[in-house]
Amino acid sequence: MEDKPLGILRVHVKRGINLAIRDSTSSDPYVVVTLGNQKLKTRVINSNCNPVWNEQLTLSIKDVNDPIRLTVYDKDRFSGDDKMGDGEIDMRPFLEAHQMELDFRKLPNGCAIKRIRPGRTNCLAEESSITWSNGKIKQDMILRLRNVECGELEIMLEWTDGPGCKGLGREGSKKTPWMPTKRLD
């Protein structure tokens, strides 16, 4: 019997910024989002190094320790697609914001709950804010692509407790089904 997922994560792939040129004067980029054995992709935007996808991809979350991998490719008609960089999203800070002992309904719309600074352990190009927006917790971020000369991706995360999901267990306690338990020996 398969474990129930904790919930559903919507990855809104907004746009690419200054992506690498892989054809003669431009690229035909698309993004592949991978989590565990789930693999989703955006549509191809032809001849554009600053594409706007504005697509929502939906992932089922079972293990919060698995990073979300994003890889940008250039679609080639007659040969293999060229890699245009990659990045990772650590979703733990986003999910930890859900565990905060706050009555989110009392917060003003657009209120920042948590900020994550760019650093060596993440792919953030600039500070990312986790906000309370229209009754949901969201995180906007710009990821700097690795293994390429240039390029960034603008992404937004949004959590949903889907039907049949375990959820994050926020009811009055920081003890959750996904957070590691500490042993007191």
Coordinates of C-alpha atoms in Angstrom, one line a residue:
M1 CA 0.0 0.0 0.0
E2 CA 1.4 3.4 -1.0
D3 CA 1.8 6.1 1.6
K4 CA -0.6 9.0 1.4
P5 CA 1.1 12.3 0.3
L6 CA 1.4 15.1 2.8
G7 CA -0.2 17.5 0.3
I8 CA 0.0 19.1 -3.1
L9 CA 2.6 21.8 -4.0
R10 CA 1.9 24.0 -6.9
V11 CA 5.0 25.2 -8.7
H12 CA 4.1 28.3 -10.7
V13 CA 6.9 28.7 -13.3
K14 CA 6.5 32.4 -14.2
R15 CA 9.4 33.3 -16.5
G16 CA 13.0 33.0 -17.5
I17 CA 15.4 35.9 -17.2
N18 CA 18.5 36.3 -19.5
L19 CA 18.7 32.6 -20.3
A20 CA 21.7 31.3 -22.2
I21 CA 21.8 31.3 -26.0
R22 CA 22.0 27.8 -27.3
D23 CA 21.0 28.3 -31.0
S24 CA 22.7 30.8 -33.3
T25 CA 21.0 34.0 -31.9
S26 CA 18.5 32.7 -29.3
S27 CA 17.1 29.6 -27.6
D28 CA 13.8 27.6 -27.5
P29 CA 13.6 27.1 -23.7
Y30 CA 11.4 24.9 -21.6
V31 CA 11.6 23.9 -17.9
V32 CA 11.6 20.3 -16.5
V33 CA 10.5 20.1 -12.8
T34 CA 11.5 16.9 -11.0
L35 CA 10.7 15.6 -7.6
G36 CA 11.5 12.0 -6.8
N37 CA 9.9 10.0 -9.6
Q38 CA 7.6 12.9 -10.7
K39 CA 8.7 14.8 -13.8
L40 CA 6.7 17.6 -15.3
K41 CA 7.6 20.2 -18.0
T42 CA 6.4 23.5 -19.4
R43 CA 5.7 24.2 -23.0
V44 CA 8.5 25.3 -25.3
I45 CA 8.8 29.1 -26.0
N46 CA 10.4 29.6 -29.4
S47 CA 13.3 32.0 -30.0
N48 CA 13.2 33.8 -26.6
C49 CA 15.9 34.1 -23.9
N50 CA 13.4 35.9 -21.6
P51 CA 10.4 33.6 -21.9
V52 CA 7.1 33.9 -20.0
W53 CA 5.6 30.5 -19.3
N54 CA 3.2 31.5 -16.5
E55 CA 2.4 27.8 -16.0
Q56 CA 1.4 25.9 -12.8
L57 CA 2.8 22.4 -12.3
T58 CA 1.4 20.3 -9.5
L59 CA 3.6 17.9 -7.4
S60 CA 2.5 15.4 -4.8
I61 CA 4.7 15.8 -1.7
K62 CA 5.6 12.7 0.2
D63 CA 9.1 13.6 1.6
V64 CA 9.9 17.2 2.4
N65 CA 13.6 16.4 2.4
D66 CA 13.6 15.7 -1.4
P67 CA 14.6 18.9 -3.2
I68 CA 12.6 20.1 -6.2
R69 CA 15.0 20.2 -9.2
L70 CA 14.4 22.6 -12.1
T71 CA 16.3 22.1 -15.4
V72 CA 16.1 24.4 -18.4
Y73 CA 16.5 23.0 -21.8
D74 CA 16.7 24.4 -25.4
K75 CA 14.5 22.4 -27.7
D76 CA 16.3 21.2 -30.8
R77 CA 14.4 19.8 -33.7
F78 CA 17.1 17.5 -35.2
S79 CA 19.4 16.7 -32.3
G80 CA 19.2 16.2 -28.5
D81 CA 17.9 19.1 -26.4
D82 CA 20.7 21.3 -25.0
K83 CA 20.9 21.9 -21.2
M84 CA 20.6 25.6 -20.3
G85 CA 21.2 25.3 -16.5
D86 CA 19.6 23.9 -13.4
G87 CA 18.6 24.8 -9.9
E88 CA 17.1 23.3 -6.7
I89 CA 14.4 24.4 -4.3
D90 CA 14.6 23.3 -0.7
M91 CA 10.9 23.4 0.3
R92 CA 11.5 22.9 4.1
P93 CA 11.6 26.7 4.9
F94 CA 8.3 27.1 3.0
L95 CA 6.7 24.2 4.8
E96 CA 8.1 25.4 8.2
A97 CA 6.2 28.7 7.7
H98 CA 3.0 26.7 7.7
Q99 CA 3.9 25.4 11.1
M100 CA 4.2 28.8 12.8
E101 CA 1.9 29.3 15.7
L102 CA 0.1 32.2 14.1
D103 CA -3.6 32.8 13.3
F104 CA -2.9 33.6 9.6
R105 CA -6.5 34.8 9.1
K106 CA -5.7 37.8 11.3
L107 CA -2.7 38.9 9.1
P108 CA -3.1 41.6 6.5
N109 CA -3.0 40.4 2.9
G110 CA 0.6 40.4 1.6
C111 CA 2.1 40.2 5.0
A112 CA 5.6 38.6 5.0
I113 CA 5.8 35.6 7.3
K114 CA 9.4 34.6 6.7
R115 CA 12.4 35.7 4.6
I116 CA 15.1 33.5 3.2
R117 CA 18.4 35.1 2.2
P118 CA 20.5 33.8 -0.8
G119 CA 23.5 31.8 0.2
R120 CA 25.8 28.9 -0.6
T121 CA 23.1 26.3 0.4
N122 CA 20.4 27.6 -2.0
C123 CA 20.0 28.8 -5.6
L124 CA 18.3 32.1 -4.7
A125 CA 19.4 35.1 -6.7
E126 CA 17.9 37.5 -4.2
E127 CA 16.0 37.4 -0.9
S128 CA 12.8 35.4 -1.0
S129 CA 9.7 36.2 1.0
I130 CA 7.0 33.7 2.2
T131 CA 3.8 35.7 2.4
W132 CA 0.2 35.4 3.5
S133 CA -1.7 36.3 0.3
N134 CA -5.4 35.9 -0.5
G135 CA -5.9 33.2 2.2
K136 CA -2.9 31.1 1.2
I137 CA 0.8 30.9 2.1
K138 CA 3.0 31.6 -1.0
Q139 CA 6.7 32.0 -1.7
D140 CA 8.0 34.0 -4.6
M141 CA 11.6 33.5 -5.6
I142 CA 14.1 34.1 -8.3
L143 CA 16.5 31.1 -8.8
R144 CA 20.0 31.6 -10.2
L145 CA 20.7 28.8 -12.6
R146 CA 23.8 26.7 -12.0
N147 CA 26.1 25.0 -14.5
V148 CA 25.5 27.7 -17.1
E149 CA 27.0 31.1 -18.0
C150 CA 23.8 33.1 -17.2
G151 CA 20.1 32.8 -16.5
E152 CA 17.4 32.9 -13.8
L153 CA 14.0 31.5 -13.2
E154 CA 11.1 33.3 -11.5
I155 CA 9.0 30.8 -9.5
M156 CA 6.1 30.9 -7.0
L157 CA 5.2 28.0 -4.6
E158 CA 1.8 27.4 -3.1
W159 CA 0.7 24.6 -0.8
T160 CA -2.7 22.8 -0.9
D161 CA -4.0 20.1 1.4
G162 CA -5.5 17.9 -1.3
P163 CA -8.2 15.3 -0.7
G164 CA -6.7 12.1 0.8
C165 CA -3.6 13.9 1.9
K166 CA -2.1 13.7 5.4
G167 CA -1.7 17.5 5.6
L168 CA 1.0 19.3 7.6
G169 CA -0.7 18.7 11.0
R170 CA -0.9 22.3 12.1
E171 CA -3.8 22.0 14.6
G172 CA -2.4 23.6 17.7
S173 CA 0.9 21.9 17.8
K174 CA 4.3 22.2 16.2
K175 CA 4.5 18.4 16.2
T176 CA 3.9 17.3 12.6
P177 CA 3.9 14.1 10.6
W178 CA 6.8 15.4 8.5
M179 CA 9.1 17.2 11.0
P180 CA 11.9 15.0 12.5
T181 CA 11.3 14.1 16.1
K182 CA 14.1 14.9 18.6
R183 CA 15.2 12.1 21.0
L184 CA 15.8 13.2 24.6
D185 CA 18.4 10.7 25.9

